[in-house]
Short mmCIF file of C-alpha atoms and ligand atoms in Angstrom, two decimals:
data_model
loop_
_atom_site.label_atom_id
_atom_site.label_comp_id
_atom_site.label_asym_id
_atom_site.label_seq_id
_atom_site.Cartn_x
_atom_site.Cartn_y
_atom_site.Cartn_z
CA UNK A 1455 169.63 -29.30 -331.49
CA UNK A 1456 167.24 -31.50 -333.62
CA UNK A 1457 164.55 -29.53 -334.98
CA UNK A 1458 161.21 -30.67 -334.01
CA UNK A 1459 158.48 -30.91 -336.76
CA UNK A 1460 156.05 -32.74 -338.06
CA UNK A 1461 154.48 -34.60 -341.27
CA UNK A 1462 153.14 -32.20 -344.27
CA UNK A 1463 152.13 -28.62 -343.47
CA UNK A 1464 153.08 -25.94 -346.31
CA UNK A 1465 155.42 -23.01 -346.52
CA UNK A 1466 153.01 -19.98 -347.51
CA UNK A 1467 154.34 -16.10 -348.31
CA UNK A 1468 155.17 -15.12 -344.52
CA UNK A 1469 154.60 -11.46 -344.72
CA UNK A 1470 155.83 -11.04 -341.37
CA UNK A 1471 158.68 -8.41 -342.50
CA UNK A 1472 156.15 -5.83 -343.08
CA UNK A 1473 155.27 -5.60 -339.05
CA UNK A 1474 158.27 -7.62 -336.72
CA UNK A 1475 161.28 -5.04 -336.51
CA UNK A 1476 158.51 -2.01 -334.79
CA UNK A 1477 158.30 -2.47 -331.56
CA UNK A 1478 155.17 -2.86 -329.68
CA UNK A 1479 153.05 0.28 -329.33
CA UNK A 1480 150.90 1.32 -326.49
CA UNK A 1481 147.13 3.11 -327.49
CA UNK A 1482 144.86 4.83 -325.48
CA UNK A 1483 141.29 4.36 -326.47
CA UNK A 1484 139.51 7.01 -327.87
CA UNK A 1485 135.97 5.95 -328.42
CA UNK A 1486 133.39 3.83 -325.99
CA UNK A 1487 134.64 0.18 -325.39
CA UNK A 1488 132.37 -2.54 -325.86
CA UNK A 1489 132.83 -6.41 -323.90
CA UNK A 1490 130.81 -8.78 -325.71
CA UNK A 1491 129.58 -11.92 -323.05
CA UNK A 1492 130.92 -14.67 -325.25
CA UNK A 1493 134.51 -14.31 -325.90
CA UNK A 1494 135.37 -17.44 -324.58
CA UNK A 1495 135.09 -21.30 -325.30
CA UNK A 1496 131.64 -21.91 -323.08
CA UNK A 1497 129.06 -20.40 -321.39
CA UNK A 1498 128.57 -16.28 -322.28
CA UNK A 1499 129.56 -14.11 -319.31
CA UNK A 1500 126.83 -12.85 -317.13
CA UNK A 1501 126.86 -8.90 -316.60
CA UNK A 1502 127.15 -7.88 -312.67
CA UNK A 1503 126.64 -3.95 -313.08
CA UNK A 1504 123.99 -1.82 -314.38
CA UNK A 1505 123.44 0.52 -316.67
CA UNK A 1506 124.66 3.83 -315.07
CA UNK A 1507 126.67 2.16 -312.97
CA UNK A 1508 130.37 3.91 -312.65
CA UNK A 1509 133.57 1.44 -313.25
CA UNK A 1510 137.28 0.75 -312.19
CA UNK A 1511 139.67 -0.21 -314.09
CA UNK A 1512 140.17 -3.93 -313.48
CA UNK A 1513 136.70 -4.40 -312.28
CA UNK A 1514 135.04 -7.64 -312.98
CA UNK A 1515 131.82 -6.29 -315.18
CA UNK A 1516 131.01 -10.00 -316.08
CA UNK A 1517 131.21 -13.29 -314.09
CA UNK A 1518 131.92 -16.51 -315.49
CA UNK A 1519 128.39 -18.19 -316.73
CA UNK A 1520 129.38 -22.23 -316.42
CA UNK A 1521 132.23 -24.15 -315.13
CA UNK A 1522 133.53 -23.72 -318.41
CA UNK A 1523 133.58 -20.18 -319.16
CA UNK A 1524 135.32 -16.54 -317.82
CA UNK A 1525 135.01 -13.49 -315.61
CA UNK A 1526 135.66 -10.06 -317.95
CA UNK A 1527 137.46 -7.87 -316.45
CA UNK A 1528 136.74 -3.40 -317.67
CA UNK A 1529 139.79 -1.85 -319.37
CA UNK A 1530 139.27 1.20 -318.31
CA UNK A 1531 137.25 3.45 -315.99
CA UNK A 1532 133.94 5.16 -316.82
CA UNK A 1533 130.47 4.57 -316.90
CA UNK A 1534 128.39 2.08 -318.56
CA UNK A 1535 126.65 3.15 -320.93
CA UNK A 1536 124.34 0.20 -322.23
CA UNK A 1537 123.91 -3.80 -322.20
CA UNK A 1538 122.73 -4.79 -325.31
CA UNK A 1539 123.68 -6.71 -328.41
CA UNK A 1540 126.27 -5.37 -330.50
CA UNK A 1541 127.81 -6.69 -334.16
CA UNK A 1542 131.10 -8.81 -332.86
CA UNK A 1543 134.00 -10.11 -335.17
CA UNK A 1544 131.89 -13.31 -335.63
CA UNK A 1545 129.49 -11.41 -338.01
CA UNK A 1546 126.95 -11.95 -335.30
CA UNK A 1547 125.17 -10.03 -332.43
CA UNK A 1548 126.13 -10.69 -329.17
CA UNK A 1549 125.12 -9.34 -325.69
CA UNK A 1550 127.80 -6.54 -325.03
CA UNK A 1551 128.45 -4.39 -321.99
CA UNK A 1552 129.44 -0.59 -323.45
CA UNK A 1553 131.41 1.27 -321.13
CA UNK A 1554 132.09 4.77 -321.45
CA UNK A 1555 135.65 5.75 -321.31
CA UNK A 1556 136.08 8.71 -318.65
CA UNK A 1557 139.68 8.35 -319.84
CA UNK A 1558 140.81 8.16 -316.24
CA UNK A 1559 142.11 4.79 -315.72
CA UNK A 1560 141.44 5.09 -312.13
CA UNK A 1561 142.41 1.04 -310.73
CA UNK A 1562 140.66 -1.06 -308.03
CA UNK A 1563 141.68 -1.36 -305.50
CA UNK A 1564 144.86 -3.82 -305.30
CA UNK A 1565 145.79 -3.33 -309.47
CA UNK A 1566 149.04 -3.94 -310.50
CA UNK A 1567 150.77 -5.28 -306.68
CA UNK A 1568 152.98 -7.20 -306.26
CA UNK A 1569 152.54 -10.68 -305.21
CA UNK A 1570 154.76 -13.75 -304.54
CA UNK A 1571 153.98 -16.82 -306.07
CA UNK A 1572 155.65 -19.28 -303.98
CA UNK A 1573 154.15 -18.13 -301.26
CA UNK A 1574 150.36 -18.95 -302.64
CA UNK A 1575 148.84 -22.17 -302.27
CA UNK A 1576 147.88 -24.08 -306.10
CA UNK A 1577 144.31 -23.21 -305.21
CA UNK A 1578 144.85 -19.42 -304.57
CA UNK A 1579 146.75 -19.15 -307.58
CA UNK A 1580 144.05 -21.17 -309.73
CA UNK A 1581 141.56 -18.56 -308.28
CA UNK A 1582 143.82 -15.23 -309.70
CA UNK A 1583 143.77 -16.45 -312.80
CA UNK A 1584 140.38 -17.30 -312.77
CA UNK A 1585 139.47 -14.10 -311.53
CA UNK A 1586 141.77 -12.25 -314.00
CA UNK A 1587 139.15 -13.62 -316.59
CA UNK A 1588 142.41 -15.43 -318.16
CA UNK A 1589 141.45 -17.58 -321.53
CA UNK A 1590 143.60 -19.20 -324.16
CA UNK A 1591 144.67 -16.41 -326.66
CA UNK A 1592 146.41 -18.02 -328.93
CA UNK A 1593 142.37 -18.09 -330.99
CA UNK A 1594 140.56 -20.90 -328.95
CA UNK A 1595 139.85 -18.38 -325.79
CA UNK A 1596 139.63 -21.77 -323.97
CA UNK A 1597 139.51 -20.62 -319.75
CA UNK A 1598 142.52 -21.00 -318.11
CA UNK A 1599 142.02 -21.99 -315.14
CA UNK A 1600 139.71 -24.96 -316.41
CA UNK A 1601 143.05 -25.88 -318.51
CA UNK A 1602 145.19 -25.91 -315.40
CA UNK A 1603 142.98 -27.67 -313.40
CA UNK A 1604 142.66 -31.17 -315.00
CA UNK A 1605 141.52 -34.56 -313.70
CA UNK A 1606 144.93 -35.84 -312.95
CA UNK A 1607 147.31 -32.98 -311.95
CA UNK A 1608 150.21 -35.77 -311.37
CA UNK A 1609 150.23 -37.39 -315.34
CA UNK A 1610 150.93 -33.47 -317.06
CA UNK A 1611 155.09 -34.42 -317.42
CA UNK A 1612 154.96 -31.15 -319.93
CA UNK A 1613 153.87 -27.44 -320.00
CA UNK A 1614 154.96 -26.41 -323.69
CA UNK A 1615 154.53 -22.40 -323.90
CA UNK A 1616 153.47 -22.25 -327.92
CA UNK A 1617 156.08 -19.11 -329.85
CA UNK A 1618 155.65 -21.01 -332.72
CA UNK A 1619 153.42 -18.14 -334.24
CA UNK A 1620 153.14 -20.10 -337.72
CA UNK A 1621 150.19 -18.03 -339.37
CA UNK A 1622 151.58 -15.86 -341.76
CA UNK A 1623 151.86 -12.14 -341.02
CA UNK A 1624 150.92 -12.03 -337.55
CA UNK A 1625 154.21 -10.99 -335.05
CA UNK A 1626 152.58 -10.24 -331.89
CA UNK A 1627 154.02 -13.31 -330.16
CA UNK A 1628 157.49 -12.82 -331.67
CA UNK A 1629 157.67 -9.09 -330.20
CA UNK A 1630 156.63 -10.35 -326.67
CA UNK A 1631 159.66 -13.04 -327.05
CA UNK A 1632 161.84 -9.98 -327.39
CA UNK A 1633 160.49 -7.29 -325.27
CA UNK A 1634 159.01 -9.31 -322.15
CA UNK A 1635 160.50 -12.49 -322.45
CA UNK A 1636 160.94 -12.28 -318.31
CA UNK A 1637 157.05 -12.03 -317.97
CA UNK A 1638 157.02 -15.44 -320.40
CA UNK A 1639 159.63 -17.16 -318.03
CA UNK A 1640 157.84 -15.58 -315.13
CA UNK A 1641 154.55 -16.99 -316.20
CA UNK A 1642 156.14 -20.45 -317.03
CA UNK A 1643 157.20 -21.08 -313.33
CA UNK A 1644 153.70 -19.88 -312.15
CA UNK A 1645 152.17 -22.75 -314.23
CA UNK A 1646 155.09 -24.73 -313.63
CA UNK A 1647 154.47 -24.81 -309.80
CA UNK A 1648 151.04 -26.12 -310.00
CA UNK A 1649 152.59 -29.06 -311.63
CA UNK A 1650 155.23 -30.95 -309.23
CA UNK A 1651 156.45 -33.16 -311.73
CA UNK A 1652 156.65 -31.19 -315.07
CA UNK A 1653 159.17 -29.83 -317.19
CA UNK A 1654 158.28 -26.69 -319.18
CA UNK A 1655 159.00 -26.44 -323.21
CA UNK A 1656 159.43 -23.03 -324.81
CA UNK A 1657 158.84 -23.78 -328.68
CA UNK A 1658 159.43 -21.16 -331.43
CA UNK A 1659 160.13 -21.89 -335.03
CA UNK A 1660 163.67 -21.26 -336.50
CA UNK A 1661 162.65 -17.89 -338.61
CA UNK A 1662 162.79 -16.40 -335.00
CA UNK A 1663 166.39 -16.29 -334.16
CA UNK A 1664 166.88 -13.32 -332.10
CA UNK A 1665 163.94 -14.71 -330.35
CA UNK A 1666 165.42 -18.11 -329.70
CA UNK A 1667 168.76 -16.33 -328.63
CA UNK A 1668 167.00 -14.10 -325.78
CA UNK A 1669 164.84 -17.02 -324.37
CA UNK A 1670 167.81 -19.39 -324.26
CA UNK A 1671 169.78 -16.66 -322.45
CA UNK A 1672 167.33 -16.42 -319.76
CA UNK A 1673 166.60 -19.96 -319.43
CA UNK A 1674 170.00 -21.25 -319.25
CA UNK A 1675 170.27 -21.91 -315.38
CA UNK A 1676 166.87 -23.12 -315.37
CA UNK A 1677 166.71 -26.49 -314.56
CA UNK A 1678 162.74 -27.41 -315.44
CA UNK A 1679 162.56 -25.45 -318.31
CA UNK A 1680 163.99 -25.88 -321.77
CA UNK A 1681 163.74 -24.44 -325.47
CA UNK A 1682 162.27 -26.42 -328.51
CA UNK A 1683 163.57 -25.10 -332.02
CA UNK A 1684 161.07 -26.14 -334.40
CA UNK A 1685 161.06 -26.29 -338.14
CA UNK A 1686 159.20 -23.24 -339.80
CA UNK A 1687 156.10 -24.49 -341.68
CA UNK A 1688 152.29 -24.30 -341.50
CA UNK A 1689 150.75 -25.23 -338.74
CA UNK A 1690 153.53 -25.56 -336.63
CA UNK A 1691 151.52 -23.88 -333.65
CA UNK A 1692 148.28 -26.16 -334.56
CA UNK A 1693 147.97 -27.49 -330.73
CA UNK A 1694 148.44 -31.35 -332.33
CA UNK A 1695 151.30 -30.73 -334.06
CA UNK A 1696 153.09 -28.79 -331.63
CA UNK A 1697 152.77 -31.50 -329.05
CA UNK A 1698 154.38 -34.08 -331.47
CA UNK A 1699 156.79 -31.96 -332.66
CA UNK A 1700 158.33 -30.98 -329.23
CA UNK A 1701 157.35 -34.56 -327.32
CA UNK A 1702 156.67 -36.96 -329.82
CA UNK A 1703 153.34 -37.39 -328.38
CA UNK A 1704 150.30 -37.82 -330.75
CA UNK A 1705 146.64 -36.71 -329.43
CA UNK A 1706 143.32 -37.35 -331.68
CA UNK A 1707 140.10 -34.74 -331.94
CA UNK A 1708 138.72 -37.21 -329.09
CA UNK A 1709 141.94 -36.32 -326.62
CA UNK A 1710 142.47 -33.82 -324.51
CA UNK A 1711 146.81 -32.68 -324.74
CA UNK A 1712 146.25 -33.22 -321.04
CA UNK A 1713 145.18 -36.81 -322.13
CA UNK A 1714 148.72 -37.24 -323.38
CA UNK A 1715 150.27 -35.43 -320.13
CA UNK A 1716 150.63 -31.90 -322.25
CA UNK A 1717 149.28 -28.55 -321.32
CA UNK A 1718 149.98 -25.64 -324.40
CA UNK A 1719 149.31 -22.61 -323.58
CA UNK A 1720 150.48 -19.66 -326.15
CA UNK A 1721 152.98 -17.04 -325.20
CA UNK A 1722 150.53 -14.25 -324.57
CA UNK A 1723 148.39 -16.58 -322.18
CA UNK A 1724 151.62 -17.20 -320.22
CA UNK A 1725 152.19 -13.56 -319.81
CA UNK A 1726 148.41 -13.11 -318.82
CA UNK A 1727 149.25 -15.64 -316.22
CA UNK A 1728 151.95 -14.05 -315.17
CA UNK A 1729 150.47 -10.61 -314.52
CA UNK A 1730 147.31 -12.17 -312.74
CA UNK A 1731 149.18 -14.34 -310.10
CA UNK A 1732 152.45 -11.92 -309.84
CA UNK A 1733 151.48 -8.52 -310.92
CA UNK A 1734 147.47 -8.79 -309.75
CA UNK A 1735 146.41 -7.17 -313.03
CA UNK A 1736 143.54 -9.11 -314.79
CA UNK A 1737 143.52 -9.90 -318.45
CA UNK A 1738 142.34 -6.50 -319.93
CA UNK A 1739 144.46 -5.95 -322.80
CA UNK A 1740 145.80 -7.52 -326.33
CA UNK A 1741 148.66 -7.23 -328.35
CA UNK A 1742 147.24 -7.02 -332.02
CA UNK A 1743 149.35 -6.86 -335.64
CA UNK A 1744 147.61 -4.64 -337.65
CA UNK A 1745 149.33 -5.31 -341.39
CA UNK A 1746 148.99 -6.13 -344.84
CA UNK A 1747 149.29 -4.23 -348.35
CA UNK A 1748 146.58 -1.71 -347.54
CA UNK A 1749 147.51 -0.42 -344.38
CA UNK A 1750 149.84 2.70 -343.94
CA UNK A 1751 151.71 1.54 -341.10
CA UNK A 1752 151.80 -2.14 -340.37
CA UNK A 1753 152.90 -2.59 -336.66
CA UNK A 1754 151.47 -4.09 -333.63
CA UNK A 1755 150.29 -2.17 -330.86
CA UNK A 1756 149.22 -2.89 -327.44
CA UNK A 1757 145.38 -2.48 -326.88
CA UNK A 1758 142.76 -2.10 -324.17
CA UNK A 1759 139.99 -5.14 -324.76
CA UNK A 1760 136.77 -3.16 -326.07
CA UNK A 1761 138.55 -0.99 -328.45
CA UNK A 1762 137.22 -0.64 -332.07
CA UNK A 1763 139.20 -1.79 -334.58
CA UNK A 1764 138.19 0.85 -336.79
CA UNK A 1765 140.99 3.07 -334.03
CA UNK A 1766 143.99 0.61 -335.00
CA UNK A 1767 143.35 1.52 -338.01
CA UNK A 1768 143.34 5.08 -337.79
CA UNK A 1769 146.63 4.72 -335.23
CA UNK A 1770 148.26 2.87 -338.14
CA UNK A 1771 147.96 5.46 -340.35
CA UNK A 1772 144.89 4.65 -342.11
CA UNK A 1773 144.65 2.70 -345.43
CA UNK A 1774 146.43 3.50 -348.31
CA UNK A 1775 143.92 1.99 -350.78
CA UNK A 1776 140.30 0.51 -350.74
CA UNK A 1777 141.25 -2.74 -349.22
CA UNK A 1778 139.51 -5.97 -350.97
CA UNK A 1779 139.58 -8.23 -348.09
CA UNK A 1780 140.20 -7.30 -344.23
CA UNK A 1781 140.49 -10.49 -342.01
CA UNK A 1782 140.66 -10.93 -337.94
CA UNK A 1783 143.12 -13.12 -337.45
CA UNK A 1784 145.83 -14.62 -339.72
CA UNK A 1785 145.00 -15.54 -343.17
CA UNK A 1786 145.13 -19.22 -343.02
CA UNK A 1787 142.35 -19.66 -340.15
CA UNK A 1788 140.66 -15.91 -339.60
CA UNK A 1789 137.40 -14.59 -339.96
CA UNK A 1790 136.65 -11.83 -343.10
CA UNK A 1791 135.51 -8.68 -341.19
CA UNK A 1792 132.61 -6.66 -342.88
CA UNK A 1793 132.48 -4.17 -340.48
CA UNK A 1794 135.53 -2.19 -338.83
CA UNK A 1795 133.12 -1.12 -335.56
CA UNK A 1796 133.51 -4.57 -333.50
CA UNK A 1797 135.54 -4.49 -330.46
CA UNK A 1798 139.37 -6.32 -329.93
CA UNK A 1799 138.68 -8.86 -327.66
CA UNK A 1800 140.68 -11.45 -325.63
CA UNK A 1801 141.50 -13.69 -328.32
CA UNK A 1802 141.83 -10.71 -330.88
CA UNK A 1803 145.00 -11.65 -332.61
CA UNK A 1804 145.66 -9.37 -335.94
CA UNK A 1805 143.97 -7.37 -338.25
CA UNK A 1806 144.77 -8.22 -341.97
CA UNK A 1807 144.40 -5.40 -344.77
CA UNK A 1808 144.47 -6.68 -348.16
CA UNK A 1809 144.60 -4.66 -351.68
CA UNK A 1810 143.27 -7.87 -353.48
CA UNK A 1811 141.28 -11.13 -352.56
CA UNK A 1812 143.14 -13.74 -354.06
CA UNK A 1813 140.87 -16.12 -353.15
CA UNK A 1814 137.89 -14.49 -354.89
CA UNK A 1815 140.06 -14.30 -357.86
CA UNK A 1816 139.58 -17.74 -358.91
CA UNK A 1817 136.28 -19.91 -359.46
CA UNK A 1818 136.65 -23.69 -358.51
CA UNK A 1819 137.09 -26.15 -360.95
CA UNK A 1820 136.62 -30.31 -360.81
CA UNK A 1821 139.34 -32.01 -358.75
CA UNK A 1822 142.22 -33.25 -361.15
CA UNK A 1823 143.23 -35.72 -358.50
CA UNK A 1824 146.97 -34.42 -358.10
CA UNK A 1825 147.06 -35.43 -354.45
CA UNK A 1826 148.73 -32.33 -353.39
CA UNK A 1827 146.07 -32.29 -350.64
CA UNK A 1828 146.74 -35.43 -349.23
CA UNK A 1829 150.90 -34.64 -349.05
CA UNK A 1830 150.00 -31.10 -347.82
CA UNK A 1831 147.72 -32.72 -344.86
CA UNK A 1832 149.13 -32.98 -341.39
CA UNK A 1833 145.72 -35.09 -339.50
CA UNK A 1834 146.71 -38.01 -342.20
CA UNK A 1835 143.36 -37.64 -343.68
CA UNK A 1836 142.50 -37.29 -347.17
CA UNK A 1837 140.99 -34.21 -348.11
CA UNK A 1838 139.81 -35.38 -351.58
CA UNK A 1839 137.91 -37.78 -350.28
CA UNK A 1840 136.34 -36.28 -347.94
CA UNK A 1841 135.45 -33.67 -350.35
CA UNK A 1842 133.08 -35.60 -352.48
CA UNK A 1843 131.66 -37.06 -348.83
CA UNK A 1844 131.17 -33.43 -347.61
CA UNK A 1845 129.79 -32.40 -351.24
CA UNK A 1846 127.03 -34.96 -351.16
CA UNK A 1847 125.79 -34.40 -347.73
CA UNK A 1848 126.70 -37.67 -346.73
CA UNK A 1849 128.16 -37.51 -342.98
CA UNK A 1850 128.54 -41.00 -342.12
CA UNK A 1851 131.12 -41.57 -345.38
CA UNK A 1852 133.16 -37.77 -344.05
CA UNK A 1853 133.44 -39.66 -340.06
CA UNK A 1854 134.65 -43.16 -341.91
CA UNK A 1855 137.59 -40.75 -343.31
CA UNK A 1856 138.56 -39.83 -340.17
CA UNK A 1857 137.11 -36.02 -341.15
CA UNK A 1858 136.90 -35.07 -337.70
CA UNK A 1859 140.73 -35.43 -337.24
CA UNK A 1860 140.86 -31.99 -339.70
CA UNK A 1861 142.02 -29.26 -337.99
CA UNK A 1862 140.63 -26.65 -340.13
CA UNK A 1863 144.24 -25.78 -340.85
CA UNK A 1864 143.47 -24.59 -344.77
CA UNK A 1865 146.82 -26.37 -345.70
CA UNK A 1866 144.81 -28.17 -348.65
CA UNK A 1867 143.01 -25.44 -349.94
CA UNK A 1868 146.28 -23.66 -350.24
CA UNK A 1869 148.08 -26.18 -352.46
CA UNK A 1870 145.20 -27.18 -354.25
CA UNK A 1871 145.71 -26.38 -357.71
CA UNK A 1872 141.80 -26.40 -358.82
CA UNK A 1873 140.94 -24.08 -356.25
CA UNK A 1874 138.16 -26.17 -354.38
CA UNK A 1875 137.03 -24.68 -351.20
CA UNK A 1876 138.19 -27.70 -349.09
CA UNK A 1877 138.41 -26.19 -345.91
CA UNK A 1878 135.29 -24.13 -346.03
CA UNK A 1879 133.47 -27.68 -346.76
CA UNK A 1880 135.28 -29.50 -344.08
CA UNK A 1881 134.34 -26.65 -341.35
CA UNK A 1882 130.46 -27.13 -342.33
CA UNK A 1883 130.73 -30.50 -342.18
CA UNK A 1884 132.25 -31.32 -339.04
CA UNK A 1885 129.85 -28.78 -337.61
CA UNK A 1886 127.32 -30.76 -338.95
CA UNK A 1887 128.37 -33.99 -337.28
CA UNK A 1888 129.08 -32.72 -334.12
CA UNK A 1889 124.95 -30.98 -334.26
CA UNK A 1890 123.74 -34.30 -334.78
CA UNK A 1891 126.21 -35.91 -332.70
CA UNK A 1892 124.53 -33.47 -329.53
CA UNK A 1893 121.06 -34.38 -330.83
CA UNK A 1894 121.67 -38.31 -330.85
S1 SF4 B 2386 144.64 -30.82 -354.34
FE1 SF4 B 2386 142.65 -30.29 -355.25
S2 SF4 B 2386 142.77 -31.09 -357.32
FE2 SF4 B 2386 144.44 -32.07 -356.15
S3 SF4 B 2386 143.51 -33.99 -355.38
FE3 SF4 B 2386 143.22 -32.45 -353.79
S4 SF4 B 2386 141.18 -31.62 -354.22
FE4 SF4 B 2386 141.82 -32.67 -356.06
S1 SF4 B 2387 142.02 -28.29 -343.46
FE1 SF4 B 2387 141.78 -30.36 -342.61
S2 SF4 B 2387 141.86 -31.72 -344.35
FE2 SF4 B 2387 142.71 -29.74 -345.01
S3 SF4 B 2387 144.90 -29.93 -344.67
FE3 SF4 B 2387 144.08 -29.01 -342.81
S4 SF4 B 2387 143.67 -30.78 -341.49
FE4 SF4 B 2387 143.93 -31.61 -343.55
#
């Protein structure tokens, strides 16, 4: 099979042997659970219970605020216990529902039966998922349902389920591949059958073997559904370079993949999709690494939404030094956490624990022109240039580069060999355009 892949990219440390042979780890919370109202692409969430109210687990404790946003589904049962703004992974405060855990799980009514999805119309299984309070969880937390409902249901010729998992030390994905690879299959034909004309492409980079062996296994007699080996290398699982490297097709920051007859959804969304439409369970917990140097126990455990991270933590053993720099996420495209108190939520991913910042190790010095940037690039843009256009403010010069192809990726601040702070520049300054962009 021809590997798919994709022009430049880089091949950073992968750190994934410290978490990927443990297998996946169930905890209980132990502490109240907090929901913050924007956890989503979109409008925040709008509360529909009260303080004092008592919960189910499964409840809807939030309804969607826009066309484009989600329901939030409680995690557990209990009481809750305020609605106020709370410190969130963002560094920001957010409105946040607090539930206290009676440590009950008691279900709604309905949780966890069975349901056949061939015998629901597309419109009935649109609604579970919206109702599950299903988003994107691959990072973006775009809604779900939005994504499978696009203008022209009849030009998506391609579902591609994203196990590319390319960010370095995260393994959450590749432990689902192994140890519910039916749910990912299961959730695959859901989507599939919304789609009449569609074939569905499982893609997961070639440092995943026994993954690739145990998908391919299952899939073998399935006729609309096929496996994409692609070459390992940074950013693989960017949503643009997946699409060309399993299709061919290329989409720009002004496209939509549906634009180009693609729908990605990552392999924990497909699974959430799954358990919504067949399982009626709504989207109420996370799979989460918890790794790096500092941690006792590196290992990735499976998580009720709302708990602190400050418990994963603790369930990993604790740290086994002062760690310099703790990131949510992976370290290529995560946020630096400050604060250990902030809740897991849908698009929680991994928790990174690092003895030493390497990146505050070094100052930046003046670009030495190498071009290493440019090579390491995969939007074809060139990061150099728009360096000195982002440095001087000047936003019209950073669009005439094409800066608003950049996917944030942090491939050229990576290779670059003067240390500039490319990336961080870039993010500012296509936040910048797209401000005055709104304002115009
Ligand atoms: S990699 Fe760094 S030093 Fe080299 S051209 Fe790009 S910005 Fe300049
Ligand atoms: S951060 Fe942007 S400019 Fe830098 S390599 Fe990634 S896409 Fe290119």
């Amino acid at each position: 099979m021809k590997l798919g892949t994709f022009k430049g990219g880089i091949h950073p440390n992968e750190g994934k042997d410290m978490s990927k042979d443990l297998p996946v780890k169930t905890v209980l919370p132990k502490g109240e659970l907090v929901y913050p109202m924007s956890q989503h692409i979109g409008a925040p969430s709008k509360p529909v219970v009260a303080v004092g109210d008592h919960v189910l687990m499964g409840q809807t404790i939030a309804s969607a605020g826009g066309f484009i946003s989600a329901d939030i589904c409680c995690s557990v049962s209990g009481t809750v216990k305020a609605i106020e703004p709370r410190m969130t992974v963002q560094g920001s405060r957010c409105l946040c529902i607090v539930i206290e855990n009676d440590h009950q799980y008691e279900p709604v009514p309905g949780f966890g039966e069975e349901r056949d999805y061939t015998m629901l119309t597309k419109e009935q299984i649109r609604q579970y998922i919206k109702d599950a309070g299903v988003v994107g969880m691959g990072g973006a937390g775009f809604p779900t349902h939005v994504k499978l409902t696009p203008k022209e249901e009849n030009k998506i010729d391609y579902i591609l389920v994203n196990g590319a998992e390319c960010e370095p030390y995260l393994t959450s994905d590749y432990r689902m591949m192994l140890e519910e690879p039916e749910k990912i299959i299961g959730g695959l034909k859901v989507i599939l059958s919304l789609f009449d004309k569609a074939k569905g492409i499982i893609c997961i980079e070639d440092n995943k073997p026994d993954a690739i062996e145990v998908i391919s296994n299952l899939i073998a007699k399935e006729h609309r559904i096929k496996l994409q080996v692609l070459k390992t290398k940074y950013p693989q699982g960017a949503e643009r370079q997946l699409i060309y490297a399993a299709t061919g097709r290329k989409i720009y920051s002004a496209m939509l993949p549906a634009d180009a007859g693609c729908i990605v959804d990552n392999v924990d969304t497909v699974i959430a999709v799954y358990m919504a439409v067949c399982k009626s369970t709504p989207l109420i917990r996370r799979i989460v690494t918890v790794t790096g140097d500092a941690v006792q126990t590196p290992q990735n455990f499976n998580v009720k939404t709302g708990t602190k991270y400050s418990e994963l933590v603790e369930e990993a053993g604790g740290f086994t030094c002062q760690p310099e720099k703790i990131i949510s996420g992976g370290p290529m495209m995560g946020i630096a956490l400050f604060d250990l108190e902030v809740p897991v939520t849908k698009t929680s991913s991994a928790l990174l624990c690092m003895s030493h910042d390497q990146v505050a190790e070094y100052e930046p010095s003046a670009c030495i022109r190498c071009g290493r940037c440019i090579d390491a690039c995969p939007s074809n843009v060139i990061p150099q240039k728009m360096m000195l256009c982002a440095d001087r403010g000047d936003y019209e010069g950073f669009e005439k580069l094409d800066g608003m192809e950049c996917c944030e990726c942090g491939s050229c601040t990576f290779v670059c060999p003067a240390k500039r702070r490319l990336t961080q520049a870039f993010k500012q300054a296509r936040r910048t355009v797209l401000d005055n962009r709104k304002k115009k």
